[in-house]
Amino acid sequence: MTLKPLPLRPVLLATAITALVALTLATVPAVAQDHVGQYEQADIEFGASLYNANCTRCHGEAGDEVAGTDLASGQYARVESDQELMRLIRMGIQGTAMPPNDFNQSELTGIVSYLRSMRDFDLSAVRLGDEARGEQLFNGKGACATCHRVRGQGPRTAPDLTDIGSIRTAATLQAALLDPTGTMIPVNRPVRAVLGDGTVVNGRRLNEDTYAIQLIDENERLRSLEKATLRELTAVTTSPMPPASDALDEQEVADVLAYLLTLQGLQ
Ligand code: HEC
Ligand code: HEC
């Protein structure tokens, strides 16, 4: 299965509806909750690959090979909420064969999304992106490395992606790739400053306080501007990043996503 582009507005709407439904359900005691539809496809697929690599040897593909445990049932003996489930997966179960795991937040989100969708998800049909190909596309055809820095390599004009795989979930990253403008977070908004003499400086904000702003301009120079001397200072709301689908096909976007998920800091 390849990653499908997420229709963003409907996703937002669906999130709002899910939140409403969750609120309503919260007032009804002990209803067997149906989780289908609550989890993002990209997270489920990421989780499926992690499950396959880390859990099948004991729990099996269908999740029912440990006696008394049926991971696909959505009902667990020891835990109920997603938070508790993540904690159990991280800590393991002392005194049993269930080991602790060193997963980060996006990996835990993926695994739980997958466990909650396991019943309806065919593990053998998962065709995740290829990390190695993704890295090549990042540096080549996708031209990502012309703007982004990874582990000390590349320009500073766009956010450094060295640890992006541990701070964003698979679904968030996929959305960022396909719709850069729609998903731009405020701290990443480029700024446009007009100096007293009319010179325009476009750049990426590093720091800002009441009196001054520090930014990296388009030529990668560090600039510190005193706000009182500026004619104009605005946050740009259109991302300078082209959607990844401009240069890459669906499988290639999945490959780049798989690569981004391996970026976990300077290890
Ligand atoms: C080395 C074998 C082993 C591996 C690997 C393993 N588990 Fe387990 N797991 C167990 C055993 C055994 C239990 C049952 C412990 C008990 O309750 O006695 C268990 C229990 C669980 C439970 C609790 C079920 C319940 O009903 O409360 C969850 C959830 C779980 N495992 C998820 C996972 C996930 C997700 C992975 C992969 C990241 C994983 N396990 C990897 C052996 C394993
Ligand atoms: C023309 C420069 C440019 C190119 C090319 C570019 N990006 Fe970006 N990218 C940016 C800028 C600027 C931002 C910050 C604003 C935003 O979020 O859109 C960004 C944001 C991102 C984010 C979100 C970061 C966060 O903090 O969540 C990811 C992920 C990303 N880019 C990955 C990529 C990948 C992968 C490619 C190649 C397919 C790529 N970018 C190509 C400039 C670029």
mmCIF file of C-alpha atoms and ligand atoms in Angstrom:
data_model
loop_
_atom_site.group_PDB
_atom_site.id
_atom_site.type_symbol
_atom_site.label_atom_id
_atom_site.label_comp_id
_atom_site.label_asym_id
_atom_site.label_seq_id
_atom_site.Cartn_x
_atom_site.Cartn_y
_atom_site.Cartn_z
ATOM 1 C CA MET A 1 0.000 0.000 0.000
ATOM 2 C CA THR A 2 1.399 3.408 -0.874
ATOM 3 C CA LEU A 3 0.831 6.585 1.057
ATOM 4 C CA LYS A 4 -2.067 8.545 -0.253
ATOM 5 C CA PRO A 5 -2.050 12.327 -0.150
ATOM 6 C CA LEU A 6 -4.099 13.474 2.793
ATOM 7 C CA PRO A 7 -6.956 15.789 1.977
ATOM 8 C CA LEU A 8 -6.103 18.369 4.609
ATOM 9 C CA ARG A 9 -9.308 20.272 5.198
ATOM 10 C CA PRO A 10 -11.355 17.072 5.619
ATOM 11 C CA VAL A 11 -8.691 15.810 8.034
ATOM 12 C CA LEU A 12 -9.085 18.952 10.136
ATOM 13 C CA LEU A 13 -12.825 18.580 10.031
ATOM 14 C CA ALA A 14 -12.538 14.897 10.893
ATOM 15 C CA THR A 15 -10.303 15.794 13.842
ATOM 16 C CA ALA A 16 -12.864 18.276 15.089
ATOM 17 C CA ILE A 17 -15.620 15.697 14.723
ATOM 18 C CA THR A 18 -13.499 13.030 16.420
ATOM 19 C CA ALA A 19 -12.869 15.439 19.297
ATOM 20 C CA LEU A 20 -16.593 16.071 19.604
ATOM 21 C CA VAL A 21 -17.369 12.377 19.458
ATOM 22 C CA ALA A 22 -14.647 11.700 22.040
ATOM 23 C CA LEU A 23 -16.216 14.314 24.314
ATOM 24 C CA THR A 24 -19.599 12.704 23.917
ATOM 25 C CA LEU A 25 -18.195 9.222 24.505
ATOM 26 C CA ALA A 26 -16.338 10.392 27.590
ATOM 27 C CA THR A 27 -19.640 11.039 29.289
ATOM 28 C CA VAL A 28 -20.877 7.511 28.506
ATOM 29 C CA PRO A 29 -19.195 5.079 30.922
ATOM 30 C CA ALA A 30 -17.264 2.040 29.687
ATOM 31 C CA VAL A 31 -18.451 1.964 26.090
ATOM 32 C CA ALA A 32 -16.294 -0.240 23.881
ATOM 33 C CA GLN A 33 -14.851 2.526 21.754
ATOM 34 C CA ASP A 34 -14.428 2.086 18.070
ATOM 35 C CA HIS A 35 -11.074 3.588 17.145
ATOM 36 C CA VAL A 36 -11.334 3.132 13.413
ATOM 37 C CA GLY A 37 -10.895 6.397 11.558
ATOM 38 C CA GLN A 38 -9.214 8.148 14.455
ATOM 39 C CA TYR A 39 -5.677 7.379 13.365
ATOM 40 C CA GLU A 40 -3.772 8.760 10.399
ATOM 41 C CA GLN A 41 -2.839 6.437 7.552
ATOM 42 C CA ALA A 42 0.832 7.484 7.571
ATOM 43 C CA ASP A 43 1.119 6.795 11.317
ATOM 44 C CA ILE A 44 -0.569 3.407 10.898
ATOM 45 C CA GLU A 45 1.838 2.433 8.116
ATOM 46 C CA PHE A 46 4.865 3.610 10.080
ATOM 47 C CA GLY A 47 3.587 1.681 13.097
ATOM 48 C CA ALA A 48 3.012 -1.420 10.971
ATOM 49 C CA SER A 49 6.658 -1.456 9.925
ATOM 50 C CA LEU A 50 7.792 -1.001 13.530
ATOM 51 C CA TYR A 51 5.424 -3.734 14.704
ATOM 52 C CA ASN A 52 6.727 -6.037 12.010
ATOM 53 C CA ALA A 53 10.334 -5.413 13.013
ATOM 54 C CA ASN A 54 9.894 -5.476 16.807
ATOM 55 C CA CYS A 55 6.800 -7.341 17.906
ATOM 56 C CA THR A 56 5.890 -10.153 15.490
ATOM 57 C CA ARG A 57 8.551 -12.525 16.784
ATOM 58 C CA CYS A 58 6.505 -12.902 19.996
ATOM 59 C CA HIS A 59 3.019 -11.619 19.217
ATOM 60 C CA GLY A 60 2.823 -12.862 15.614
ATOM 61 C CA GLU A 61 1.477 -11.000 12.594
ATOM 62 C CA ALA A 62 -2.104 -11.239 13.811
ATOM 63 C CA GLY A 63 -1.172 -10.255 17.381
ATOM 64 C CA ASP A 64 -2.569 -13.398 18.990
ATOM 65 C CA GLU A 65 0.470 -15.604 19.558
ATOM 66 C CA VAL A 66 1.095 -14.712 23.201
ATOM 67 C CA ALA A 67 -1.356 -16.806 25.222
ATOM 68 C CA GLY A 68 -4.103 -14.693 26.733
ATOM 69 C CA THR A 69 -3.200 -11.611 24.694
ATOM 70 C CA ASP A 70 -4.975 -10.499 21.549
ATOM 71 C CA LEU A 71 -3.390 -7.244 20.440
ATOM 72 C CA ALA A 72 -5.834 -6.770 17.571
ATOM 73 C CA SER A 73 -8.900 -6.967 19.784
ATOM 74 C CA GLY A 74 -8.575 -3.399 21.016
ATOM 75 C CA GLN A 75 -9.052 -4.703 24.584
ATOM 76 C CA TYR A 76 -6.028 -5.050 26.804
ATOM 77 C CA ALA A 77 -5.842 -6.697 30.202
ATOM 78 C CA ARG A 78 -3.467 -4.142 31.701
ATOM 79 C CA VAL A 79 -4.207 -0.854 29.955
ATOM 80 C CA GLU A 80 -7.031 1.142 28.448
ATOM 81 C CA SER A 81 -6.069 4.542 27.041
ATOM 82 C CA ASP A 82 -3.530 5.237 24.304
ATOM 83 C CA GLN A 83 -1.323 6.962 26.879
ATOM 84 C CA GLU A 84 -1.275 3.856 29.070
ATOM 85 C CA LEU A 85 -0.634 1.673 26.053
ATOM 86 C CA MET A 86 2.357 3.818 25.026
ATOM 87 C CA ARG A 87 3.710 3.658 28.553
ATOM 88 C CA LEU A 88 3.375 -0.132 28.648
ATOM 89 C CA ILE A 89 5.174 -0.488 25.299
ATOM 90 C CA ARG A 90 7.970 1.797 26.527
ATOM 91 C CA MET A 91 8.367 0.219 29.966
ATOM 92 C CA GLY A 92 7.640 -3.416 29.097
ATOM 93 C CA ILE A 93 6.044 -5.641 31.731
ATOM 94 C CA GLN A 94 8.405 -6.518 34.553
ATOM 95 C CA GLY A 95 8.714 -10.187 35.354
ATOM 96 C CA THR A 96 7.410 -11.238 31.918
ATOM 97 C CA ALA A 97 8.967 -11.666 28.477
ATOM 98 C CA MET A 98 7.449 -8.346 27.348
ATOM 99 C CA PRO A 99 10.594 -6.179 26.992
ATOM 100 C CA PRO A 100 11.003 -2.419 27.505
ATOM 101 C CA ASN A 101 11.515 -0.474 24.259
ATOM 102 C CA ASP A 102 13.425 2.658 23.439
ATOM 103 C CA PHE A 103 10.840 4.226 21.121
ATOM 104 C CA ASN A 104 10.442 7.970 20.680
ATOM 105 C CA GLN A 105 7.088 9.773 20.596
ATOM 106 C CA SER A 106 6.509 9.472 16.841
ATOM 107 C CA GLU A 107 7.322 5.777 16.934
ATOM 108 C CA LEU A 108 4.956 5.237 19.873
ATOM 109 C CA THR A 109 2.231 7.188 18.057
ATOM 110 C CA GLY A 110 2.802 4.944 15.045
ATOM 111 C CA ILE A 111 2.695 1.679 16.994
ATOM 112 C CA VAL A 112 -0.439 2.610 18.916
ATOM 113 C CA SER A 113 -2.137 3.837 15.736
ATOM 114 C CA TYR A 114 -1.296 0.492 14.187
ATOM 115 C CA LEU A 115 -2.412 -1.629 17.179
ATOM 116 C CA ARG A 116 -5.713 0.235 17.253
ATOM 117 C CA SER A 117 -6.256 -0.389 13.528
ATOM 118 C CA MET A 118 -4.756 -3.857 13.332
ATOM 119 C CA ARG A 119 -8.049 -5.656 12.807
ATOM 120 C CA ASP A 120 -8.663 -3.749 9.587
ATOM 121 C CA PHE A 121 -5.125 -3.515 8.334
ATOM 122 C CA ASP A 122 -3.381 -6.088 6.197
ATOM 123 C CA LEU A 123 0.257 -6.130 7.310
ATOM 124 C CA SER A 124 1.376 -8.144 4.300
ATOM 125 C CA ALA A 125 0.060 -5.401 2.012
ATOM 126 C CA VAL A 126 2.192 -2.656 3.512
ATOM 127 C CA ARG A 127 4.708 -1.249 1.124
ATOM 128 C CA LEU A 128 6.504 1.434 3.022
ATOM 129 C CA GLY A 129 8.895 3.863 1.504
ATOM 130 C CA ASP A 130 12.532 2.934 1.137
ATOM 131 C CA GLU A 131 14.852 4.923 3.423
ATOM 132 C CA ALA A 132 17.955 4.638 1.267
ATOM 133 C CA ARG A 133 16.124 5.716 -1.856
ATOM 134 C CA GLY A 134 14.543 8.485 0.179
ATOM 135 C CA GLU A 135 17.946 9.796 1.200
ATOM 136 C CA GLN A 136 19.056 9.879 -2.432
ATOM 137 C CA LEU A 137 15.893 11.717 -3.457
ATOM 138 C CA PHE A 138 16.366 14.168 -0.577
ATOM 139 C CA ASN A 139 19.813 15.080 -1.844
ATOM 140 C CA GLY A 140 19.038 14.718 -5.548
ATOM 141 C CA LYS A 141 15.766 14.878 -7.447
ATOM 142 C CA GLY A 142 13.738 16.245 -4.516
ATOM 143 C CA ALA A 143 16.222 19.126 -4.053
ATOM 144 C CA CYS A 144 15.429 19.171 -0.324
ATOM 145 C CA ALA A 145 19.103 19.572 0.555
ATOM 146 C CA THR A 146 19.248 22.853 -1.365
ATOM 147 C CA CYS A 147 17.274 24.428 1.490
ATOM 148 C CA HIS A 148 17.472 22.066 4.484
ATOM 149 C CA ARG A 149 20.364 21.114 6.723
ATOM 150 C CA VAL A 150 20.876 17.599 8.098
ATOM 151 C CA ARG A 151 23.612 16.691 10.592
ATOM 152 C CA GLY A 152 25.763 19.713 9.853
ATOM 153 C CA GLN A 153 25.432 19.467 6.054
ATOM 154 C CA GLY A 154 23.488 21.969 3.975
ATOM 155 C CA PRO A 155 22.248 25.550 4.215
ATOM 156 C CA ARG A 156 20.573 27.240 7.157
ATOM 157 C CA THR A 157 17.855 28.988 5.174
ATOM 158 C CA ALA A 158 15.191 26.403 6.093
ATOM 159 C CA PRO A 159 14.618 24.478 9.334
ATOM 160 C CA ASP A 160 17.335 21.990 10.277
ATOM 161 C CA LEU A 161 15.850 18.497 9.895
ATOM 162 C CA THR A 162 18.462 16.570 11.904
ATOM 163 C CA ASP A 163 15.971 15.376 14.522
ATOM 164 C CA ILE A 164 12.685 15.901 12.660
ATOM 165 C CA GLY A 165 11.872 12.160 12.736
ATOM 166 C CA SER A 166 11.734 12.175 16.524
ATOM 167 C CA ILE A 167 9.774 15.412 16.992
ATOM 168 C CA ARG A 168 7.064 15.018 14.321
ATOM 169 C CA THR A 169 4.783 12.063 13.648
ATOM 170 C CA ALA A 170 4.675 10.314 10.282
ATOM 171 C CA ALA A 171 1.312 11.890 9.500
ATOM 172 C CA THR A 172 2.516 15.406 10.369
ATOM 173 C CA LEU A 173 5.577 14.992 8.190
ATOM 174 C CA GLN A 174 3.546 13.683 5.304
ATOM 175 C CA ALA A 175 1.226 16.664 5.532
ATOM 176 C CA ALA A 176 4.235 19.024 5.708
ATOM 177 C CA LEU A 177 5.601 17.485 2.512
ATOM 178 C CA LEU A 178 2.392 17.647 0.529
ATOM 179 C CA ASP A 179 1.034 20.981 1.716
ATOM 180 C CA PRO A 180 3.867 23.165 3.046
ATOM 181 C CA THR A 181 1.792 26.342 3.199
ATOM 182 C CA GLY A 182 -1.261 24.766 4.819
ATOM 183 C CA THR A 183 0.785 23.120 7.561
ATOM 184 C CA MET A 184 3.389 25.791 8.234
ATOM 185 C CA ILE A 185 3.817 26.249 11.980
ATOM 186 C CA PRO A 186 4.175 29.837 13.268
ATOM 187 C CA VAL A 187 7.766 29.454 14.453
ATOM 188 C CA ASN A 188 8.794 28.379 10.934
ATOM 189 C CA ARG A 189 7.172 31.339 9.166
ATOM 190 C CA PRO A 190 9.698 33.262 7.103
ATOM 191 C CA VAL A 191 9.889 36.991 7.845
ATOM 192 C CA ARG A 192 10.108 39.975 5.545
ATOM 193 C CA ALA A 193 11.738 43.087 6.940
ATOM 194 C CA VAL A 194 12.003 46.462 5.209
ATOM 195 C CA LEU A 195 14.931 48.498 6.490
ATOM 196 C CA GLY A 196 14.927 52.282 6.930
ATOM 197 C CA ASP A 197 16.549 52.767 3.490
ATOM 198 C CA GLY A 198 13.969 50.558 1.780
ATOM 199 C CA THR A 199 16.162 47.445 1.510
ATOM 200 C CA VAL A 200 14.094 44.280 1.823
ATOM 201 C CA VAL A 201 15.500 41.423 3.908
ATOM 202 C CA ASN A 202 13.828 38.023 3.651
ATOM 203 C CA GLY A 203 14.846 35.425 6.132
ATOM 204 C CA ARG A 204 14.173 32.832 8.750
ATOM 205 C CA ARG A 205 13.612 33.934 12.309
ATOM 206 C CA LEU A 206 16.055 32.629 14.895
ATOM 207 C CA ASN A 207 15.188 34.814 17.833
ATOM 208 C CA GLU A 208 12.959 37.709 18.629
ATOM 209 C CA ASP A 209 12.234 39.979 21.575
ATOM 210 C CA THR A 210 10.426 43.291 22.019
ATOM 211 C CA TYR A 211 13.249 45.371 20.530
ATOM 212 C CA ALA A 212 15.122 43.222 18.067
ATOM 213 C CA ILE A 213 14.882 40.259 15.748
ATOM 214 C CA GLN A 214 17.663 37.938 14.667
ATOM 215 C CA LEU A 215 17.337 36.163 11.382
ATOM 216 C CA ILE A 216 19.251 34.221 8.765
ATOM 217 C CA ASP A 217 18.845 35.984 5.447
ATOM 218 C CA GLU A 218 18.627 34.420 2.002
ATOM 219 C CA ASN A 219 22.418 34.501 1.675
ATOM 220 C CA GLU A 220 22.753 32.640 4.955
ATOM 221 C CA ARG A 221 24.013 35.716 6.773
ATOM 222 C CA LEU A 222 23.059 36.199 10.395
ATOM 223 C CA ARG A 223 21.308 39.575 10.757
ATOM 224 C CA SER A 224 20.261 41.348 13.895
ATOM 225 C CA LEU A 225 17.707 44.068 13.217
ATOM 226 C CA GLU A 226 16.526 46.709 15.645
ATOM 227 C CA LYS A 227 12.772 46.854 15.314
ATOM 228 C CA ALA A 228 12.557 50.629 15.854
ATOM 229 C CA THR A 229 14.615 51.205 12.684
ATOM 230 C CA LEU A 230 12.411 49.031 10.459
ATOM 231 C CA ARG A 231 9.725 50.320 8.141
ATOM 232 C CA GLU A 232 8.007 46.994 8.051
ATOM 233 C CA LEU A 233 8.245 43.569 9.661
ATOM 234 C CA THR A 234 5.842 40.877 8.535
ATOM 235 C CA ALA A 235 5.567 37.125 8.841
ATOM 236 C CA VAL A 236 5.141 35.503 5.445
ATOM 237 C CA THR A 237 2.270 33.046 5.395
ATOM 238 C CA THR A 238 3.080 31.294 2.114
ATOM 239 C CA SER A 239 5.782 28.692 2.469
ATOM 240 C CA PRO A 240 8.809 29.050 0.197
ATOM 241 C CA MET A 241 8.859 25.264 0.057
ATOM 242 C CA PRO A 242 7.292 23.696 -3.028
ATOM 243 C CA PRO A 243 5.002 20.700 -2.340
ATOM 244 C CA ALA A 244 7.129 17.540 -2.554
ATOM 245 C CA SER A 245 4.660 16.163 -5.100
ATOM 246 C CA ASP A 246 5.837 18.802 -7.614
ATOM 247 C CA ALA A 247 9.107 16.959 -8.107
ATOM 248 C CA LEU A 248 8.330 13.478 -6.820
ATOM 249 C CA ASP A 249 5.726 10.805 -7.522
ATOM 250 C CA GLU A 250 3.703 9.092 -4.790
ATOM 251 C CA GLN A 251 6.209 6.302 -4.136
ATOM 252 C CA GLU A 252 9.085 8.776 -4.046
ATOM 253 C CA VAL A 253 7.272 10.930 -1.474
ATOM 254 C CA ALA A 254 6.829 7.747 0.615
ATOM 255 C CA ASP A 255 10.566 7.059 0.262
ATOM 256 C CA VAL A 256 11.470 10.568 1.440
ATOM 257 C CA LEU A 257 9.033 10.212 4.342
ATOM 258 C CA ALA A 258 10.699 6.931 5.359
ATOM 259 C CA TYR A 259 14.064 8.728 5.279
ATOM 260 C CA LEU A 260 12.803 11.684 7.364
ATOM 261 C CA LEU A 261 11.581 9.217 9.997
ATOM 262 C CA THR A 262 15.142 7.923 10.404
ATOM 263 C CA LEU A 263 16.404 11.421 11.288
ATOM 264 C CA GLN A 264 16.549 11.170 15.054
ATOM 265 C CA GLY A 265 19.253 13.616 16.019
ATOM 266 C CA LEU A 266 23.017 13.381 16.120
ATOM 267 C CA GLN A 267 23.445 9.708 16.940
HETATM 268 C C1 HEC B 1 10.144 -11.233 23.631
HETATM 269 C C2 HEC B 1 8.712 -11.353 23.418
HETATM 270 C C3 HEC B 1 7.904 -10.075 23.247
HETATM 271 C C4 HEC B 1 8.169 -9.042 22.407
HETATM 272 C C5 HEC B 1 9.332 -8.826 21.436
HETATM 273 C C6 HEC B 1 7.048 -8.126 22.566
HETATM 274 N N1 HEC B 1 6.169 -8.595 23.484
HETATM 275 FE FE1 HEC B 1 4.464 -7.689 24.090
HETATM 276 N N2 HEC B 1 4.149 -9.146 25.439
HETATM 277 C C7 HEC B 1 4.899 -10.292 25.568
HETATM 278 C C8 HEC B 1 4.320 -11.141 26.602
HETATM 279 C C9 HEC B 1 4.827 -12.483 27.022
HETATM 280 C C10 HEC B 1 3.193 -10.439 27.088
HETATM 281 C C11 HEC B 1 2.225 -10.892 28.153
HETATM 282 C C12 HEC B 1 2.768 -10.515 29.537
HETATM 283 C C13 HEC B 1 1.809 -10.961 30.608
HETATM 284 O O1 HEC B 1 0.773 -10.318 30.732
HETATM 285 O O2 HEC B 1 2.143 -11.938 31.239
HETATM 286 C C14 HEC B 1 3.121 -9.185 26.346
HETATM 287 C C15 HEC B 1 2.145 -8.236 26.553
HETATM 288 C C16 HEC B 1 1.945 -7.143 25.747
HETATM 289 C C17 HEC B 1 0.882 -6.188 25.894
HETATM 290 C C18 HEC B 1 -0.184 -6.176 26.993
HETATM 291 C C19 HEC B 1 -1.420 -6.863 26.545
HETATM 292 C C20 HEC B 1 -2.545 -6.753 27.543
HETATM 293 O O3 HEC B 1 -3.567 -7.395 27.309
HETATM 294 O O4 HEC B 1 -2.434 -6.000 28.521
HETATM 295 C C21 HEC B 1 1.001 -5.286 24.883
HETATM 296 C C22 HEC B 1 0.104 -4.112 24.585
HETATM 297 C C23 HEC B 1 2.169 -5.664 24.119
HETATM 298 N N3 HEC B 1 2.723 -6.785 24.674
HETATM 299 C C24 HEC B 1 2.624 -5.000 22.988
HETATM 300 C C25 HEC B 1 3.837 -5.280 22.383
HETATM 301 C C26 HEC B 1 4.371 -4.496 21.309
HETATM 302 C C27 HEC B 1 3.669 -3.296 20.648
HETATM 303 C C28 HEC B 1 5.569 -5.016 20.986
HETATM 304 C C29 HEC B 1 6.568 -4.550 19.962
HETATM 305 C C30 HEC B 1 7.008 -3.170 20.090
HETATM 306 C C31 HEC B 1 5.787 -6.142 21.878
HETATM 307 N N4 HEC B 1 4.711 -6.270 22.690
HETATM 308 C C32 HEC B 1 6.920 -6.932 21.839
HETATM 309 C C33 HEC B 1 6.035 -10.600 24.844
HETATM 310 C C34 HEC B 1 6.650 -9.779 23.915
HETATM 311 C C1 HEC B 2 12.982 26.327 -1.444
HETATM 312 C C2 HEC B 2 13.432 25.783 -0.185
HETATM 313 C C3 HEC B 2 12.883 24.455 0.264
HETATM 314 C C4 HEC B 2 12.870 23.244 -0.403
HETATM 315 C C5 HEC B 2 13.361 22.951 -1.802
HETATM 316 C C6 HEC B 2 12.314 22.284 0.521
HETATM 317 N N1 HEC B 2 11.958 22.886 1.699
HETATM 318 FE FE1 HEC B 2 11.162 21.988 3.310
HETATM 319 N N2 HEC B 2 10.871 23.781 4.178
HETATM 320 C C7 HEC B 2 11.388 24.984 3.711
HETATM 321 C C8 HEC B 2 11.021 26.054 4.627
HETATM 322 C C9 HEC B 2 11.370 27.534 4.481
HETATM 323 C C10 HEC B 2 10.253 25.449 5.663
HETATM 324 C C11 HEC B 2 9.639 26.157 6.877
HETATM 325 C C12 HEC B 2 8.301 26.727 6.485
HETATM 326 C C13 HEC B 2 7.297 25.632 6.283
HETATM 327 O O1 HEC B 2 7.040 24.873 7.233
HETATM 328 O O2 HEC B 2 6.785 25.504 5.167
HETATM 329 C C14 HEC B 2 10.200 24.013 5.350
HETATM 330 C C15 HEC B 2 9.572 23.061 6.130
HETATM 331 C C16 HEC B 2 9.754 21.693 6.004
HETATM 332 C C17 HEC B 2 9.310 20.698 6.934
HETATM 333 C C18 HEC B 2 8.538 20.956 8.230
HETATM 334 C C19 HEC B 2 9.517 21.239 9.343
HETATM 335 C C20 HEC B 2 8.853 21.239 10.711
HETATM 336 O O3 HEC B 2 9.407 21.915 11.608
HETATM 337 O O4 HEC B 2 7.834 20.573 10.902
HETATM 338 C C21 HEC B 2 9.711 19.483 6.449
HETATM 339 C C22 HEC B 2 9.477 18.129 7.075
HETATM 340 C C23 HEC B 2 10.389 19.728 5.199
HETATM 341 N N3 HEC B 2 10.399 21.074 4.961
HETATM 342 C C24 HEC B 2 10.947 18.744 4.394
HETATM 343 C C25 HEC B 2 11.349 18.971 3.089
HETATM 344 C C26 HEC B 2 11.653 17.918 2.137
HETATM 345 C C27 HEC B 2 11.647 16.432 2.431
HETATM 346 C C28 HEC B 2 11.959 18.536 0.954
HETATM 347 C C29 HEC B 2 12.252 17.890 -0.379
HETATM 348 C C30 HEC B 2 11.225 17.047 -0.931
HETATM 349 C C31 HEC B 2 11.880 19.973 1.179
HETATM 350 N N4 HEC B 2 11.506 20.188 2.487
HETATM 351 C C32 HEC B 2 12.163 20.946 0.222
HETATM 352 C C33 HEC B 2 12.111 25.161 2.561
HETATM 353 C C34 HEC B 2 12.300 24.211 1.580
#
